[in-house]
Structure formats: structure tokens, C-alpha cells
Amino acid sequence: LDCADDDLWHEDETLWEGSKEVLDKSSDMDREWQRRRDQFHRLEKKLLHKMGSILASKSLSL
């Protein structure tokens, strides 16, 4: 555990005593962010592949 992590400390520098529910929400948000990031990168990869195919076919027709 990195005690310097700002998420775990209050402004008065006491250790955060959050409930498990709050921790679960944070974990859910982290998982959702990861899922959306992965989804974005998959879509980006598909679009770049599609654009590459279109450009290649255009250059062949010239």
C-alpha cells in the first residue's frame, strides 16, 4: 500500500476510514473506465484498419 496515495488520506492527513460500499463504487468506476477505454481502443483499431483499406484501394485505382 502506497501511503502517499492522495485517495487514502483526508486533508488533515488522517487515514481514510471509508465504508466497503464506497470502496466497491470506486472499484466499479475503475472497471467501467477500463471497459470503456478498451472499447474505444478496439473501435479506433477497427476504424484505422478500415481507413487503411480504403486508402489502399484508392491508390490501386489511380
Coordinates of C-alpha atoms in Angstrom, one line a residue:
L1 CA 0.0 0.0 0.0
D2 CA 1.4 3.4 -1.0
C3 CA 0.5 5.6 1.9
A4 CA 1.3 8.7 -0.2
D5 CA -1.7 8.0 -2.4
D6 CA -4.0 11.0 -2.1
D7 CA -7.1 8.9 -2.4
L8 CA -6.5 7.3 1.0
W9 CA -5.8 10.5 3.0
H10 CA -8.0 13.3 4.3
E11 CA -6.8 16.9 4.1
D12 CA -5.8 16.6 7.8
E13 CA -3.6 13.6 6.7
T14 CA -5.6 11.0 8.7
L15 CA -6.1 7.7 7.0
W16 CA -9.4 7.4 5.2
E17 CA -11.9 5.1 7.0
G18 CA -14.4 4.7 4.2
S19 CA -17.0 2.0 4.1
K20 CA -16.8 -1.1 1.9
E21 CA -19.7 0.3 -0.2
V22 CA -17.7 3.4 -1.1
L23 CA -14.7 1.2 -2.0
D24 CA -16.9 -1.0 -4.1
K25 CA -18.2 2.0 -6.0
S26 CA -14.7 3.1 -6.7
S27 CA -13.8 -0.4 -8.0
D28 CA -16.9 -0.4 -10.1
M29 CA -15.9 3.0 -11.6
D30 CA -12.4 1.8 -12.3
R31 CA -13.7 -1.3 -14.1
E32 CA -16.2 0.8 -16.1
W33 CA -13.4 3.2 -17.1
Q34 CA -11.2 0.3 -18.1
R35 CA -14.1 -1.3 -20.1
R36 CA -14.8 2.0 -21.9
R37 CA -11.1 2.6 -22.6
D38 CA -10.7 -0.9 -24.1
Q39 CA -13.9 -0.4 -26.2
F40 CA -12.5 2.9 -27.5
H41 CA -9.2 1.3 -28.5
R42 CA -10.9 -1.6 -30.2
L43 CA -13.1 0.9 -32.2
E44 CA -10.1 3.0 -33.0
K45 CA -8.2 0.0 -34.3
K46 CA -11.1 -1.1 -36.5
L47 CA -11.5 2.4 -37.9
L48 CA -7.8 2.7 -38.7
H49 CA -7.8 -0.7 -40.4
K50 CA -10.9 0.4 -42.4
M51 CA -9.3 3.7 -43.4
G52 CA -6.1 1.9 -44.4
S53 CA -8.1 -0.5 -46.6
I54 CA -10.0 2.4 -48.3
L55 CA -6.7 4.3 -48.9
A56 CA -5.1 1.2 -50.3
S57 CA -8.0 0.5 -52.7
K58 CA -8.0 4.2 -53.8
S59 CA -4.2 4.1 -54.6
L60 CA -4.7 0.9 -56.6
S61 CA -7.4 2.5 -58.7
L62 CA -5.1 5.5 -59.6

